[in-house]
Short mmCIF file of C-alpha atoms in Angstrom, two decimals:
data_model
loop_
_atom_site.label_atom_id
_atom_site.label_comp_id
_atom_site.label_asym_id
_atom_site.label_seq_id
_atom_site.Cartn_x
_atom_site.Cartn_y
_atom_site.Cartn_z
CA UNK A 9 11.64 -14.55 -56.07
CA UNK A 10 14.04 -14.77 -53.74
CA UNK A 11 14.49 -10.96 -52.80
CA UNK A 12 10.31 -11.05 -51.90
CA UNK A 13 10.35 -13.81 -49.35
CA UNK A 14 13.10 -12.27 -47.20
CA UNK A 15 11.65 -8.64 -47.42
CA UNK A 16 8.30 -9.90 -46.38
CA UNK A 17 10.33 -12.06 -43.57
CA UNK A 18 12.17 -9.09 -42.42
CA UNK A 19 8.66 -7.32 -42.16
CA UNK A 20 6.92 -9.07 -39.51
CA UNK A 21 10.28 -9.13 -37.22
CA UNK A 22 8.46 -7.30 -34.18
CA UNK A 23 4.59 -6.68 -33.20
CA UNK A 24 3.48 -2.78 -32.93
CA UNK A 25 2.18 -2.76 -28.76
CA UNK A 26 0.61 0.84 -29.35
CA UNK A 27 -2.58 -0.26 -30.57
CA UNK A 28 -3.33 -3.15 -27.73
CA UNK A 29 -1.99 -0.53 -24.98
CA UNK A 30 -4.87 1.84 -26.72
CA UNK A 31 -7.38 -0.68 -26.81
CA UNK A 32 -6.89 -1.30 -22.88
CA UNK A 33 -6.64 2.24 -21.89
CA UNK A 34 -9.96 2.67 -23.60
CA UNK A 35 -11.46 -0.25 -21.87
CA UNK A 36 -10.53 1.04 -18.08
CA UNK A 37 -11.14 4.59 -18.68
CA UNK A 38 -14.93 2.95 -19.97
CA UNK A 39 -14.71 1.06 -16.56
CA UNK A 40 -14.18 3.77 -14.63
CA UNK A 41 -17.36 6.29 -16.39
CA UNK A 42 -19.53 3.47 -16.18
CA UNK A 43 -18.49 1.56 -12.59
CA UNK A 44 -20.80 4.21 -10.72
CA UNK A 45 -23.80 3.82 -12.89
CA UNK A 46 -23.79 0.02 -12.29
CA UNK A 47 -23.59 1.00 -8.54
CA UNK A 48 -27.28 2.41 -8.31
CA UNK A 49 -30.52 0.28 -7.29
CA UNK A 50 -32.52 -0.30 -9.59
CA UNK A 51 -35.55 -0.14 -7.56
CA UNK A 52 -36.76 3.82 -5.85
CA UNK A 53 -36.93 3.81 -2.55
CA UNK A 54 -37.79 6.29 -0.06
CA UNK A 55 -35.47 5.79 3.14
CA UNK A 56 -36.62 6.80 6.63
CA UNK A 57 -35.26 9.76 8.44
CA UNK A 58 -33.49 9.35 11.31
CA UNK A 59 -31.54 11.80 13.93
CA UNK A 60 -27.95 11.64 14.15
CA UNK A 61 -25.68 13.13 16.36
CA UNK A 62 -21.54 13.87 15.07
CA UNK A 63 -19.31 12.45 17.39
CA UNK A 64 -17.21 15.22 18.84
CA UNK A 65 -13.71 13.60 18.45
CA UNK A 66 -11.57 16.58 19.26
CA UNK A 67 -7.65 16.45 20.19
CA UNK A 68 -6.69 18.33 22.78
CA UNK A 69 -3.51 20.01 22.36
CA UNK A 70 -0.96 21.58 25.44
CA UNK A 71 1.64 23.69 24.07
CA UNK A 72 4.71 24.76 25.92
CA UNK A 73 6.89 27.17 25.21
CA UNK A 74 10.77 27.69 26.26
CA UNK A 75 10.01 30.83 27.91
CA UNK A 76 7.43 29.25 29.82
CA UNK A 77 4.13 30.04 27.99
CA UNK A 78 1.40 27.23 28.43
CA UNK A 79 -1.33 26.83 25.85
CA UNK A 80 -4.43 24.73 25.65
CA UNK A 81 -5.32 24.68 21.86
CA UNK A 82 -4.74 28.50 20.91
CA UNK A 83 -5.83 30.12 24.31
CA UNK A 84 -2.41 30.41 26.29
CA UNK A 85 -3.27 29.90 30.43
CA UNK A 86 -1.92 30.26 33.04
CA UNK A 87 -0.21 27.40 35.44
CA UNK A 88 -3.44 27.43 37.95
CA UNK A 89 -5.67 27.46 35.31
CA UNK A 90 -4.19 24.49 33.21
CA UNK A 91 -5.47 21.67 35.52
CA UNK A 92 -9.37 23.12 35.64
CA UNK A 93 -9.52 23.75 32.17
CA UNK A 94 -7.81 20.49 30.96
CA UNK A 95 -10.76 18.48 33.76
CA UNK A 96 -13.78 21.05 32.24
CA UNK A 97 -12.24 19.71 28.25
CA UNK A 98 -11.85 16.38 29.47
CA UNK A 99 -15.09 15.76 31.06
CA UNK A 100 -16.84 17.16 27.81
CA UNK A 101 -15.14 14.28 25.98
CA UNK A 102 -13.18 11.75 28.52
CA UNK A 103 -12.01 9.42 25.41
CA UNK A 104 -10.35 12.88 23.99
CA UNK A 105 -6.31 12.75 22.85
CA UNK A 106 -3.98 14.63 24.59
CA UNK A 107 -1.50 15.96 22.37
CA UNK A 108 1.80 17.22 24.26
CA UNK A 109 3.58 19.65 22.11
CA UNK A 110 7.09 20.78 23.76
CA UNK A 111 9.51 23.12 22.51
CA UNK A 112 12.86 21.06 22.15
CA UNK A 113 14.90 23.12 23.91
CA UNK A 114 13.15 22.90 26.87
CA UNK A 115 13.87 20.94 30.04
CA UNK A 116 12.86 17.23 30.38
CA UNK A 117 11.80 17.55 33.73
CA UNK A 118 9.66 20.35 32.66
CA UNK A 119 8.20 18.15 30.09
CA UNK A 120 7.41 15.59 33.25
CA UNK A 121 5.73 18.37 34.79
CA UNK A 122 2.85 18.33 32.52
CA UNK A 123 2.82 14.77 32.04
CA UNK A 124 2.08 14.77 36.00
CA UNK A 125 -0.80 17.26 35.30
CA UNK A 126 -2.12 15.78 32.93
CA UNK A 127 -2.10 11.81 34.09
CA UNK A 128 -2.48 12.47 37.86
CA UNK A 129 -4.58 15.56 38.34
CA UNK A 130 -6.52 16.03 34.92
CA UNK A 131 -6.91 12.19 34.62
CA UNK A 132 -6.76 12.50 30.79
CA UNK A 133 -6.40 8.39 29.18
CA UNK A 134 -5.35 8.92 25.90
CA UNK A 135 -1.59 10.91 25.64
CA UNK A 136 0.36 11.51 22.62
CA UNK A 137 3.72 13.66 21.89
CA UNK A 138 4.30 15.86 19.15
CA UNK A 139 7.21 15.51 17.33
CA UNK A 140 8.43 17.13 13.91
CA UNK A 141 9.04 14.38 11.06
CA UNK A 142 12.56 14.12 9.90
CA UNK A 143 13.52 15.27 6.50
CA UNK A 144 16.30 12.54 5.72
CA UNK A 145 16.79 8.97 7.83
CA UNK A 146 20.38 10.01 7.59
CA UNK A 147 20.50 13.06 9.61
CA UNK A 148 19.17 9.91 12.96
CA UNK A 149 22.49 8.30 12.38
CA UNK A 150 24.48 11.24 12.61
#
């Protein structure tokens, strides 16, 4: 009599998770199917249609080369024609970003060049600088 009470002790030492963790899954993969369903009015309804107009949101993106090569967007200028072109894009949308993309090897007083341009003379608000993301926060420190 002995021997039976401590095998049936030793028995129900630990409680088996795999069933409860099945039971859940099953529960939130049944939330999930069924959360859009809820989502829909009960009621039909025919909605009005209305006009709408995208906002035109575009960047506007300068890229200079080292060897000297301007570009607005993927149609590379010329120096004269950077300022009218950059005016004509900005009055089209004045609120537009002005992305600055620089080669690194290039000249920081180059770089101010077309900051001038595009501050003073194109009148541009909005002004952003590309730069490439690190790979590692090591290699700053280095």
């Amino acid at each position: 009599m002995r021997m039976t009470k401590q095998i049936e002790e030793d028995s129900i030492a630990g409680i088996n998770m795999a069933p409860i963790i099945n039971v859940a899954l099953v529960l939130v993969i049944v939330l999930i199917i069924t959360a859009p369903i809820l989502s829909i009015p009960s009621i039909p309804v025919n909605l009005p249609r209305a006009v709408t107009i995208e906002a035109k949101e575009r960047n506007i993106t300068i890229s200079y080369s080292k060897d000297g090569k301007v570009a607005i967007d993927t149609q590379v200028i010329s120096w004269k024609d950077l300022v009218p072109k950059l005016k004509y894009r900005l009055k089209e949308n004045s609120k537009a970003l002005v992305i600055i993309r620089a080669d690194k090897d290039v000249p920081y007083g180059e770089i101010e060049k077309i900051f001038d341009i595009v501050i003073k003379k194109a009148g541009a608000k909005r002004i952003a600088v590309a730069t490439e993301q690190r790979r590692e926060y090591k290699e700053v420190f280095k």
